[in-house]
Coordinates of C-alpha atoms in Angstrom, one line a residue:
Chain A
M47 CA -41.7 8.4 13.0
N48 CA -43.3 5.2 15.0
D49 CA -45.1 3.7 12.4
A50 CA -42.0 4.0 9.9
T51 CA -40.2 0.9 11.3
A52 CA -40.3 -0.6 8.1
N53 CA -38.5 2.2 6.8
I54 CA -35.4 3.0 8.4
S55 CA -32.2 2.3 7.2
L56 CA -30.3 3.5 10.0
E57 CA -30.3 3.4 14.2
A58 CA -28.0 3.4 16.0
R59 CA -29.1 2.4 19.8
G60 CA -27.7 3.3 23.0
L61 CA -24.6 3.7 21.5
Q62 CA -21.5 3.6 24.2
K63 CA -17.6 4.7 23.5
S64 CA -14.9 6.0 25.9
F65 CA -12.2 7.1 25.1
G66 CA -9.8 6.8 28.8
G67 CA -12.5 8.6 31.4
L68 CA -13.9 10.7 28.1
V69 CA -17.1 9.8 27.3
A70 CA -17.3 10.3 24.3
T71 CA -20.2 8.5 23.3
D72 CA -23.6 8.3 26.2
N73 CA -26.2 6.4 25.6
L74 CA -26.8 7.6 21.7
S75 CA -30.4 6.4 19.9
L76 CA -30.7 7.2 16.5
E77 CA -32.8 6.4 13.4
A78 CA -32.3 7.7 10.0
T79 CA -35.7 7.1 7.7
R80 CA -34.5 5.9 4.0
G81 CA -34.4 9.1 1.7
E82 CA -34.0 11.5 4.3
I83 CA -31.0 13.8 5.1
H84 CA -31.0 13.4 9.0
A85 CA -28.5 16.2 10.7
V86 CA -26.2 16.0 12.9
I87 CA -25.3 18.6 15.4
G88 CA -23.3 20.4 18.0
P89 CA -20.7 22.4 19.7
N90 CA -16.6 21.3 19.0
G91 CA -15.6 18.3 21.0
A92 CA -19.9 17.1 21.5
G93 CA -18.5 13.3 19.6
K94 CA -19.9 13.9 16.0
T95 CA -16.3 12.4 14.0
T96 CA -16.7 9.5 17.2
F97 CA -20.2 8.4 15.7
V98 CA -19.9 8.8 12.8
N99 CA -16.1 6.6 12.9
L100 CA -19.2 4.1 15.3
L101 CA -21.1 4.1 11.9
S102 CA -18.5 3.2 9.9
G103 CA -17.0 0.7 11.9
I104 CA -13.8 2.5 12.2
L105 CA -13.9 2.2 15.9
K106 CA -15.9 -0.5 17.8
P107 CA -19.3 1.0 20.7
D108 CA -18.5 -0.2 24.4
G109 CA -21.9 -1.2 24.4
G110 CA -25.1 -0.1 22.4
A111 CA -25.9 -2.0 18.6
I112 CA -26.1 -0.8 15.3
L113 CA -29.0 -1.7 12.5
F114 CA -28.4 -1.1 9.4
E115 CA -31.5 -2.4 6.9
G116 CA -32.3 -4.3 9.6
R117 CA -29.0 -6.8 10.1
D118 CA -26.9 -5.9 13.2
I119 CA -23.6 -4.5 11.9
T120 CA -22.0 -4.2 15.1
R121 CA -18.9 -5.8 14.9
L122 CA -18.9 -5.9 10.9
S123 CA -15.3 -4.2 9.6
A124 CA -15.7 -1.3 7.7
P125 CA -14.9 -2.3 4.9
A126 CA -17.9 -4.9 5.2
R127 CA -20.6 -2.3 5.9
V128 CA -19.4 -0.3 2.5
N129 CA -20.2 -3.7 1.0
Q130 CA -23.5 -3.5 3.0
G131 CA -24.4 -0.1 1.0
L132 CA -23.3 1.9 4.0
A133 CA -20.7 4.3 2.6
R134 CA -18.6 7.6 4.7
S135 CA -16.8 10.7 3.6
F136 CA -14.4 12.1 5.4
Q137 CA -14.1 15.3 7.9
I138 CA -10.2 15.8 6.8
T139 CA -10.4 15.3 2.6
S140 CA -9.2 11.6 2.7
I141 CA -8.7 10.8 -1.7
F142 CA -5.5 9.2 -2.6
R143 CA -3.7 12.8 -3.8
D144 CA -0.9 11.1 -5.8
F145 CA -3.3 9.1 -8.0
T146 CA -5.7 11.5 -11.1
V147 CA -9.4 11.9 -9.7
L148 CA -10.3 9.6 -12.8
E149 CA -8.1 6.8 -10.2
N150 CA -9.2 7.7 -7.5
V151 CA -13.4 6.9 -8.3
M152 CA -11.5 3.8 -10.4
L153 CA -10.5 2.2 -6.8
S154 CA -14.2 2.7 -5.5
V155 CA -15.8 0.9 -8.5
Q156 CA -13.1 -2.0 -8.8
A157 CA -13.8 -3.2 -5.0
G158 CA -17.8 -2.7 -5.8
Q159 CA -17.1 -5.4 -8.4
G160 CA -15.8 -7.7 -5.8
H161 CA -12.2 -9.0 -5.2
S162 CA -9.0 -7.2 -6.8
F163 CA -7.0 -10.7 -6.4
R164 CA -6.5 -9.7 -10.1
F165 CA -2.7 -9.5 -10.9
W166 CA -1.8 -9.4 -15.3
K167 CA -4.8 -7.1 -16.3
P168 CA -3.7 -3.5 -16.6
V169 CA -6.6 -1.8 -15.5
A170 CA -5.7 1.5 -17.3
K171 CA -7.4 0.4 -19.9
D172 CA -9.9 -1.4 -18.2
E173 CA -13.5 0.1 -19.4
S174 CA -15.7 -2.1 -16.8
L175 CA -13.4 0.3 -14.2
R176 CA -13.4 3.9 -16.6
G177 CA -16.8 3.6 -17.9
P178 CA -18.4 4.5 -14.6
A179 CA -16.1 6.3 -12.6
R180 CA -16.2 8.8 -15.0
E181 CA -20.1 9.0 -15.2
L182 CA -19.5 9.4 -12.0
L183 CA -17.2 12.4 -12.1
E184 CA -19.2 13.6 -14.9
K185 CA -22.6 13.5 -12.7
V186 CA -20.1 15.7 -9.6
G187 CA -19.3 17.9 -12.5
L188 CA -15.6 16.9 -12.1
G189 CA -15.8 15.7 -15.9
D190 CA -13.7 17.7 -17.4
R191 CA -11.0 16.8 -14.0
T192 CA -10.5 13.4 -15.0
E193 CA -6.5 13.2 -15.6
V194 CA -5.7 15.9 -12.7
I195 CA -3.8 14.6 -10.2
A196 CA -6.0 15.1 -7.1
G197 CA -3.3 16.3 -5.4
N198 CA -3.6 19.6 -7.8
L199 CA -7.6 19.8 -7.0
A200 CA -8.7 23.3 -5.5
H201 CA -10.0 22.9 -2.2
G202 CA -13.8 22.1 -2.9
E203 CA -12.9 20.4 -5.8
Q204 CA -11.1 17.4 -3.6
R205 CA -14.8 17.9 -1.2
Q206 CA -16.0 16.8 -4.1
L207 CA -14.2 14.3 -5.0
E208 CA -14.2 12.8 -1.8
I209 CA -17.8 12.5 -2.5
A210 CA -17.4 10.4 -5.5
I211 CA -15.2 8.0 -4.2
S212 CA -17.9 7.4 -1.6
L213 CA -21.3 7.3 -3.9
A214 CA -19.0 4.7 -6.0
T215 CA -19.1 2.2 -4.3
N216 CA -22.8 2.3 -4.7
P217 CA -23.6 2.7 -1.4
T218 CA -27.4 3.2 0.1
F219 CA -26.2 5.4 2.5
L220 CA -23.5 8.4 3.2
L221 CA -22.2 9.3 6.2
L222 CA -20.7 13.0 5.3
D223 CA -18.4 13.8 7.8
E224 CA -18.5 17.6 7.9
P225 CA -18.5 17.8 3.3
M226 CA -18.6 21.8 3.9
A227 CA -15.1 22.0 5.7
G228 CA -12.6 25.0 5.2
M229 CA -14.8 25.6 1.9
G230 CA -15.6 29.2 1.3
P231 CA -19.5 30.6 1.5
E232 CA -19.3 29.9 -3.2
E233 CA -18.3 26.2 -2.2
S234 CA -20.9 25.9 0.1
Q235 CA -23.6 26.6 -1.6
G236 CA -22.2 24.6 -4.5
M237 CA -22.3 21.9 -1.9
I238 CA -25.3 22.0 -0.5
D239 CA -26.6 22.5 -4.1
F240 CA -24.5 18.6 -5.6
L241 CA -26.0 17.4 -2.3
K242 CA -29.6 18.3 -2.8
A243 CA -29.6 16.6 -6.2
L244 CA -28.3 13.6 -4.8
K245 CA -31.3 14.0 -1.6
G246 CA -33.5 10.7 -2.3
D247 CA -31.4 8.3 -4.3
Y248 CA -29.5 8.0 -0.7
T249 CA -30.0 7.9 2.8
M250 CA -27.6 10.6 4.1
L251 CA -26.0 11.3 7.9
L252 CA -25.1 14.9 7.1
V253 CA -22.1 15.6 9.7
E254 CA -21.9 19.3 10.0
H255 CA -20.9 22.5 11.2
D256 CA -22.6 25.0 9.3
M257 CA -26.1 26.4 10.4
D258 CA -27.0 27.3 6.9
A259 CA -26.3 24.0 5.2
V260 CA -27.8 21.9 8.2
F261 CA -31.4 24.0 7.9
A262 CA -30.8 24.1 4.1
L263 CA -30.3 20.2 3.5
A264 CA -32.1 18.4 7.6
D265 CA -35.4 17.1 7.4
R266 CA -34.2 16.0 10.8
I267 CA -32.4 16.6 13.1
T268 CA -29.9 15.8 16.5
V269 CA -28.3 17.7 18.8
L270 CA -25.0 16.0 20.2
V271 CA -23.6 17.3 23.5
Y272 CA -20.6 15.7 25.7
G273 CA -22.3 12.6 23.4
K274 CA -25.5 12.5 24.7
A275 CA -28.7 13.3 22.2
I276 CA -31.0 16.0 24.0
A277 CA -33.2 16.5 21.1
T278 CA -34.3 15.1 17.7
G279 CA -36.4 16.8 15.4
A280 CA -37.8 19.5 12.4
P281 CA -35.5 21.8 11.7
D282 CA -37.8 24.4 13.1
E283 CA -38.6 22.9 16.0
I284 CA -34.6 22.1 16.6
R285 CA -34.6 26.1 16.2
N286 CA -37.3 26.7 18.9
D287 CA -36.0 24.1 21.4
P288 CA -35.2 25.2 24.8
A289 CA -32.5 23.4 25.5
V290 CA -30.9 23.2 22.6
R291 CA -30.1 27.4 22.5
A292 CA -28.9 26.6 25.9
A293 CA -26.1 24.7 24.7
Y294 CA -25.3 26.5 22.0
L295 CA -25.6 29.7 23.6
G296 CA -23.7 28.2 27.1
D297 CA -25.8 28.6 29.5
D298 CA -25.9 25.2 30.8
A299 CA -21.9 26.7 32.4
T300 CA -22.5 24.0 34.4
D301 CA -20.3 21.3 32.8
D302 CA -16.8 21.3 32.5
A303 CA -14.6 19.7 30.3
N304 CA -14.9 20.2 26.5
G305 CA -12.5 17.9 25.4
E306 CA -11.9 17.2 22.0
S307 CA -12.9 13.6 20.5
A308 CA -10.9 12.2 18.1
Chain B
M410 CA 9.3 2.2 -19.5
A411 CA 7.1 2.4 -22.1
E412 CA 8.2 6.0 -23.0
L413 CA 11.4 6.4 -24.6
K414 CA 12.1 10.4 -24.5
N415 CA 13.3 10.3 -20.8
P416 CA 16.4 10.2 -19.1
A417 CA 15.4 7.1 -17.1
S418 CA 13.9 4.7 -20.1
I419 CA 17.4 4.9 -21.7
L420 CA 19.1 4.7 -18.8
T421 CA 17.2 1.6 -18.4
L422 CA 17.9 0.4 -21.8
I423 CA 21.8 0.9 -21.2
V424 CA 21.9 -1.6 -17.8
I425 CA 19.9 -4.5 -19.8
G426 CA 22.3 -4.0 -23.1
L427 CA 24.8 -4.4 -21.7
C428 CA 24.2 -7.0 -18.8
A429 CA 23.4 -8.9 -22.5
V430 CA 26.7 -8.7 -24.6
V431 CA 28.2 -8.5 -20.8
P432 CA 29.4 -11.7 -21.5
F433 CA 31.2 -11.4 -24.6
L434 CA 32.2 -7.6 -24.2
A435 CA 34.7 -8.4 -21.3
P436 CA 36.5 -11.1 -22.8
A437 CA 37.3 -9.0 -25.7
L438 CA 38.4 -6.6 -24.0
G439 CA 40.3 -8.8 -21.2
E440 CA 37.9 -8.0 -18.3
P441 CA 36.5 -11.3 -18.1
F442 CA 35.9 -10.7 -14.7
Y443 CA 33.1 -8.5 -15.3
V444 CA 30.8 -11.2 -15.9
I445 CA 30.9 -12.5 -13.0
V446 CA 30.5 -9.3 -10.9
F447 CA 27.6 -8.6 -13.2
A448 CA 25.9 -11.6 -12.6
R449 CA 26.6 -11.1 -8.9
I450 CA 24.9 -7.8 -9.0
M451 CA 21.9 -9.3 -11.6
I452 CA 21.2 -11.4 -8.7
W453 CA 21.1 -8.9 -5.9
A454 CA 19.0 -6.6 -8.7
I455 CA 16.4 -9.2 -8.6
A456 CA 16.5 -9.1 -4.8
A457 CA 15.9 -5.4 -4.7
V458 CA 12.9 -5.6 -7.3
S459 CA 11.4 -7.4 -5.3
L460 CA 12.1 -5.4 -2.1
N461 CA 10.7 -2.4 -3.7
L462 CA 7.7 -4.1 -4.7
I463 CA 6.2 -3.6 -1.4
M464 CA 8.6 -1.0 -0.4
G465 CA 8.0 1.4 -2.7
Y466 CA 4.5 0.5 -4.4
G467 CA 3.2 -1.3 -0.6
G468 CA 4.8 1.1 1.8
M469 CA 6.0 -2.0 3.5
I470 CA 10.0 -1.2 4.7
S471 CA 11.3 -4.4 5.6
F472 CA 14.7 -4.5 7.2
G473 CA 15.0 -8.7 7.0
H474 CA 14.4 -9.1 3.0
A475 CA 18.1 -10.9 2.9
V476 CA 16.7 -13.5 4.6
Y477 CA 14.2 -14.8 1.8
L478 CA 17.9 -15.2 -0.2
G479 CA 18.8 -17.1 2.7
I480 CA 15.7 -19.1 2.8
G481 CA 16.4 -19.8 -0.8
G482 CA 19.7 -20.4 -0.5
Y483 CA 20.1 -22.7 1.9
T484 CA 17.3 -25.0 0.6
I485 CA 19.2 -25.4 -2.6
G486 CA 22.3 -26.3 -0.1
I487 CA 20.6 -28.0 2.3
L488 CA 19.1 -30.0 -0.6
A489 CA 22.1 -30.9 -2.5
F490 CA 24.1 -31.5 0.7
H491 CA 21.5 -34.7 0.9
G492 CA 22.1 -35.7 -2.5
I493 CA 18.7 -34.3 -4.3
T494 CA 20.3 -32.5 -7.0
S495 CA 17.5 -32.4 -9.1
A496 CA 16.3 -28.9 -9.7
W497 CA 12.9 -30.3 -10.0
I498 CA 12.8 -30.5 -6.8
Q499 CA 15.1 -28.5 -5.1
W500 CA 13.1 -24.9 -7.1
P501 CA 9.9 -25.6 -6.7
V502 CA 10.6 -27.2 -2.9
A503 CA 13.0 -23.6 -2.4
I504 CA 10.4 -21.1 -3.8
G505 CA 7.6 -23.2 -1.8
A506 CA 10.1 -22.8 1.6
C507 CA 10.3 -18.7 1.1
A508 CA 6.2 -18.7 0.0
F509 CA 5.3 -20.3 3.6
I510 CA 7.8 -17.9 5.6
S511 CA 6.9 -15.3 4.5
L512 CA 3.2 -15.4 4.4
I513 CA 4.3 -16.7 8.4
F514 CA 6.7 -13.8 9.1
G515 CA 4.4 -11.2 6.6
A516 CA 1.1 -12.4 9.3
I517 CA 3.0 -11.3 12.1
S518 CA 4.4 -8.1 11.0
L519 CA 1.6 -6.8 8.8
R520 CA -0.1 -6.1 11.7
T521 CA 2.2 -3.5 13.2
R522 CA 3.2 -0.1 11.0
G523 CA 6.2 1.9 10.7
V524 CA 9.3 1.7 12.9
Y525 CA 7.3 -1.5 14.7
F526 CA 6.8 -3.0 11.2
I527 CA 10.6 -2.3 10.7
M528 CA 11.7 -4.1 14.0
I529 CA 9.7 -6.7 13.3
T530 CA 10.8 -8.2 10.0
L531 CA 14.6 -7.3 11.6
A532 CA 14.0 -9.5 14.7
L533 CA 12.0 -11.9 12.2
A534 CA 14.6 -12.6 9.5
Q535 CA 17.0 -12.8 12.5
M536 CA 16.4 -15.8 14.1
I537 CA 17.1 -17.3 10.7
F538 CA 20.2 -16.0 10.6
F539 CA 21.1 -17.7 13.7
L540 CA 19.7 -20.7 13.1
S541 CA 22.1 -21.1 10.0
V542 CA 24.8 -19.7 12.9
S543 CA 23.3 -22.6 14.7
A544 CA 23.7 -25.4 12.6
E545 CA 26.5 -26.7 12.6
R546 CA 25.7 -29.8 10.4
Y547 CA 25.5 -27.0 7.7
G548 CA 28.8 -25.6 8.6
S549 CA 27.6 -23.0 10.7
D550 CA 29.2 -19.8 10.6
D551 CA 31.2 -20.9 7.4
G552 CA 28.3 -21.9 5.6
L553 CA 28.1 -24.3 3.0
N554 CA 29.5 -25.4 0.0
I555 CA 27.3 -26.7 -2.6
L556 CA 29.5 -29.8 -5.1
T557 CA 26.5 -29.9 -7.3
R558 CA 24.6 -27.1 -9.3
S559 CA 21.4 -27.5 -9.9
D560 CA 20.2 -30.3 -12.2
F561 CA 17.4 -30.5 -15.0
G562 CA 18.6 -33.7 -16.2
L563 CA 18.3 -31.2 -20.1
S564 CA 21.5 -31.3 -21.8
F565 CA 21.0 -28.3 -23.3
F566 CA 20.1 -26.3 -20.0
D567 CA 23.3 -26.6 -17.6
L568 CA 24.0 -24.3 -15.1
N569 CA 27.5 -25.6 -15.4
D570 CA 27.6 -23.8 -18.6
K571 CA 29.3 -20.4 -18.0
L572 CA 26.4 -19.1 -20.4
T573 CA 23.5 -20.5 -19.7
M574 CA 24.2 -20.0 -15.7
Y575 CA 24.4 -16.0 -16.3
Y576 CA 21.9 -15.6 -19.3
T577 CA 19.9 -17.7 -16.9
I578 CA 19.9 -15.2 -14.3
F579 CA 20.0 -12.3 -17.1
A580 CA 16.5 -13.8 -17.8
V581 CA 15.1 -14.1 -14.8
L582 CA 16.1 -10.2 -14.0
L583 CA 14.0 -9.5 -16.4
A584 CA 10.8 -11.5 -15.8
S585 CA 11.1 -9.8 -12.5
V586 CA 10.8 -6.2 -13.8
F587 CA 8.6 -7.4 -16.2
I588 CA 6.3 -9.0 -13.2
S589 CA 6.3 -6.0 -11.3
W590 CA 5.4 -4.0 -13.7
K591 CA 2.6 -5.7 -14.9
L592 CA 1.6 -6.3 -11.0
I593 CA 1.8 -2.3 -10.2
H594 CA -0.6 -1.6 -13.1
S595 CA -3.4 -4.6 -12.0
R596 CA -6.5 -4.5 -9.9
F597 CA -4.1 -5.9 -7.3
G598 CA -1.4 -3.5 -7.6
V599 CA -3.7 -0.2 -7.4
V600 CA -5.0 -1.4 -4.2
M601 CA -1.5 -1.8 -2.9
R602 CA -0.3 1.4 -4.0
A603 CA -3.6 3.2 -2.9
A604 CA -3.2 1.3 0.5
K605 CA 0.9 2.4 0.7
S606 CA -1.0 6.2 0.3
N607 CA -4.0 6.0 2.7
D608 CA -5.1 2.5 3.8
T609 CA -7.9 4.2 5.6
R610 CA -9.8 5.5 2.8
V611 CA -8.9 2.0 1.0
Q612 CA -10.4 0.3 3.6
A613 CA -13.6 2.8 3.4
V614 CA -14.2 2.1 0.1
G615 CA -14.8 -1.7 0.8
V616 CA -11.4 -3.7 0.7
S617 CA -9.9 -4.8 3.7
T618 CA -6.3 -3.9 2.6
Y619 CA -4.3 -6.9 5.2
R620 CA -5.3 -9.4 2.7
Y621 CA -3.4 -7.4 -0.1
R622 CA 0.1 -6.5 2.2
L623 CA 0.0 -10.3 3.0
I624 CA -0.2 -11.3 -0.7
A625 CA 2.2 -8.9 -2.1
F626 CA 4.9 -9.7 1.0
V627 CA 4.8 -13.2 0.1
I628 CA 5.3 -12.1 -3.7
A629 CA 8.7 -10.1 -3.2
G630 CA 9.7 -13.3 -0.6
V631 CA 9.5 -16.1 -3.1
M632 CA 10.7 -13.4 -6.4
C633 CA 13.4 -12.9 -3.6
G634 CA 14.0 -16.6 -2.2
I635 CA 14.5 -17.3 -6.9
A636 CA 17.5 -14.8 -6.1
G637 CA 18.3 -17.0 -3.0
L638 CA 18.4 -19.8 -4.7
L639 CA 20.3 -18.7 -8.3
Q640 CA 22.5 -16.9 -5.7
A641 CA 23.5 -20.8 -4.2
N642 CA 23.9 -21.9 -8.0
F643 CA 26.3 -19.0 -8.8
E644 CA 28.4 -18.6 -6.1
R645 CA 27.9 -23.0 -5.1
F646 CA 28.5 -21.8 -1.9
V647 CA 25.8 -20.6 1.1
S648 CA 26.8 -19.0 4.4
P649 CA 24.5 -16.6 6.9
D650 CA 26.3 -13.7 5.9
M651 CA 23.8 -13.9 2.7
M652 CA 21.0 -12.8 4.9
N653 CA 22.9 -11.7 8.0
W654 CA 20.9 -7.3 8.1
P655 CA 23.8 -5.8 6.2
R656 CA 22.7 -7.4 3.9
S657 CA 18.6 -6.1 4.5
G658 CA 20.4 -2.7 4.9
E659 CA 21.8 -2.7 1.5
L660 CA 19.2 -3.9 -0.3
I661 CA 17.5 -1.6 1.2
F662 CA 19.3 1.4 -0.2
M663 CA 20.1 -0.3 -3.3
V664 CA 16.8 0.8 -3.8
V665 CA 16.4 4.1 -2.5
L666 CA 19.6 4.7 -4.3
G667 CA 18.1 3.7 -7.9
G668 CA 14.6 5.6 -7.1
M669 CA 11.9 4.1 -4.8
S670 CA 8.4 2.9 -6.7
T671 CA 10.3 3.0 -9.8
I672 CA 10.5 -0.5 -11.7
F673 CA 14.4 -0.2 -12.7
G674 CA 15.5 1.9 -10.3
P675 CA 15.6 -0.9 -7.9
V676 CA 18.1 -2.7 -10.8
T677 CA 20.4 0.4 -11.9
G678 CA 20.5 1.1 -7.5
A679 CA 22.0 -2.5 -7.3
F680 CA 24.5 -1.7 -10.3
V681 CA 25.9 1.3 -8.7
F682 CA 25.6 0.6 -5.1
L683 CA 28.0 -2.4 -6.2
M684 CA 29.9 -1.1 -8.9
L685 CA 31.1 1.7 -7.2
S686 CA 31.9 -0.6 -3.7
E687 CA 33.7 -2.4 -6.5
I688 CA 36.0 0.0 -8.1
L689 CA 36.3 2.1 -4.8
S690 CA 37.7 -1.2 -2.7
T691 CA 40.2 -1.3 -5.7
W692 CA 41.7 2.2 -4.5
T693 CA 41.5 2.1 -1.0
I694 CA 40.9 0.4 2.1
H695 CA 39.5 3.3 3.2
W696 CA 36.2 2.9 0.6
H697 CA 33.8 3.2 3.5
I698 CA 34.8 7.0 3.9
I699 CA 33.9 7.8 0.1
F700 CA 31.4 5.1 -0.1
G701 CA 29.2 6.4 3.9
P702 CA 28.8 10.0 2.7
F703 CA 27.9 9.8 -0.6
L704 CA 25.1 7.8 0.1
V705 CA 24.1 9.8 2.8
L706 CA 23.7 12.6 -0.2
V707 CA 22.0 10.5 -2.5
V708 CA 19.8 10.1 0.4
L709 CA 19.5 14.1 1.3
F710 CA 19.3 15.2 -2.0
A711 CA 17.9 13.2 -4.0
R712 CA 15.1 12.0 -2.9
G713 CA 13.4 9.8 -6.3
G714 CA 17.0 8.0 -6.4
I715 CA 18.7 8.3 -9.9
H716 CA 15.5 7.7 -11.8
G717 CA 13.8 10.0 -10.0
L718 CA 16.5 12.5 -10.8
L719 CA 16.4 11.3 -14.4
T720 CA 12.8 11.8 -14.9
P721 CA 10.5 14.1 -15.8
R722 CA 7.7 15.0 -13.7
A723 CA 4.4 14.6 -15.6
S724 CA 5.6 11.2 -16.3
R725 CA 6.4 9.9 -12.8
D726 CA 5.3 6.7 -10.8
E727 CA 5.8 4.7 -13.9

């Protein structure tokens, strides 16, 4: 880890975020090395989604810094971060439900091509958008669903589309907020295989509840409890870490509140 | 708009066709008054089309949209009052004034969402309304008569000629529908529609939606302002009432009645709304008793408005 400073894609330094009296992120530091899948796990209300929102720019931290590819992006807006190559997916499926599958992805391709102050040429015939969008949908396995209205897709397919939309922005880094949320075992396995195939092409920060998925995918795991990182390490180290076991088994019963964070 | 198979497209063609022939048809039927009625309706229809652009496609429910009718109209009125009657000056100034005001109003109101957006657009518009009420020099409440119509200095294009006036309005209406149609299918329009459906997601693919909403707001303001300058020329009169808040409410209703987020719906909506109030008011002075419940029923049972009802599900969103 120490010799790899030059190889760090995303770094959080002492991030701090509170909502009123609730500390959702508490002096949280984390480094994601290029090409790895770094999982973030933790019980409900541990501040996982808050962490993703801080990294993606939806929330601004009260303190600390975020560095992406060596640049300080702490004050950048969410769209500006995406344009630097830091894309995210959402825990609650966030797609354009009344657009077709193809149109969903075309918007990302469009966003990647610069500003959209183009008022006249119809998008529907624009091969510079359709081409890359179709190609990407082919890649994620939605190639035969391009003309379906996104809201009519099966849940698992919607989760795939969710990630396809993020991929189409041409990122180097993917923030995945519970990609397996609401999936059955079969669909989850499909998503695991899918993410495995992406491994190496993107650095990924994977926030996930599904432990099977985490241990199947992650190179390293950070455990969050009450907004704090209590451990970081390889999957085996984490599995055997006494502090982690305590947090998950509930031995650490001295703490009270476990408010769900935003 | 493209396919003629669905009833909504047929209705669109009927309305356009009717507008095209009314100047000849109405006098032939012994009802020349309907030429004036149609011209008025078309002016409202332009305003409704412009509102639909931001409300239907952008999710921005402006409750102050009629203010641009007033700004466009009053620019013509005030310039004419000071002896400036050239259309080449009047029209660009009116358009510029609407662009400027809508840019400022948009920049302020687009920082809010939902009910707050509705209230702030209303408040800003009422500010201009009260300004016009207090402008004694320009007639206050009583309004301002416009002695001469905008003068293009062209012998073949004179707005005092009834047919020229009528078909100018007709052409502007067609242009506004066509421009809306082009806009919403362009890259700009896609961003606007996507931001309506899921703003956070649009930001998460790298687009700052605020600027796009603002430009859409300005385009709609200018388009409505053009309706206002036409109204001033047609009626040769402007008054604060043309931009009072009930007018903004009526515009919203025309859009909803005809079909929000349908290209031609607002035009149909303006026609049904104004024709119905015209006809009902000749039956009884208590016509609101019939009109009110009718509007309520439309909102309750025809969510997509008239065009929504007539459009098969598969080809919606055109």
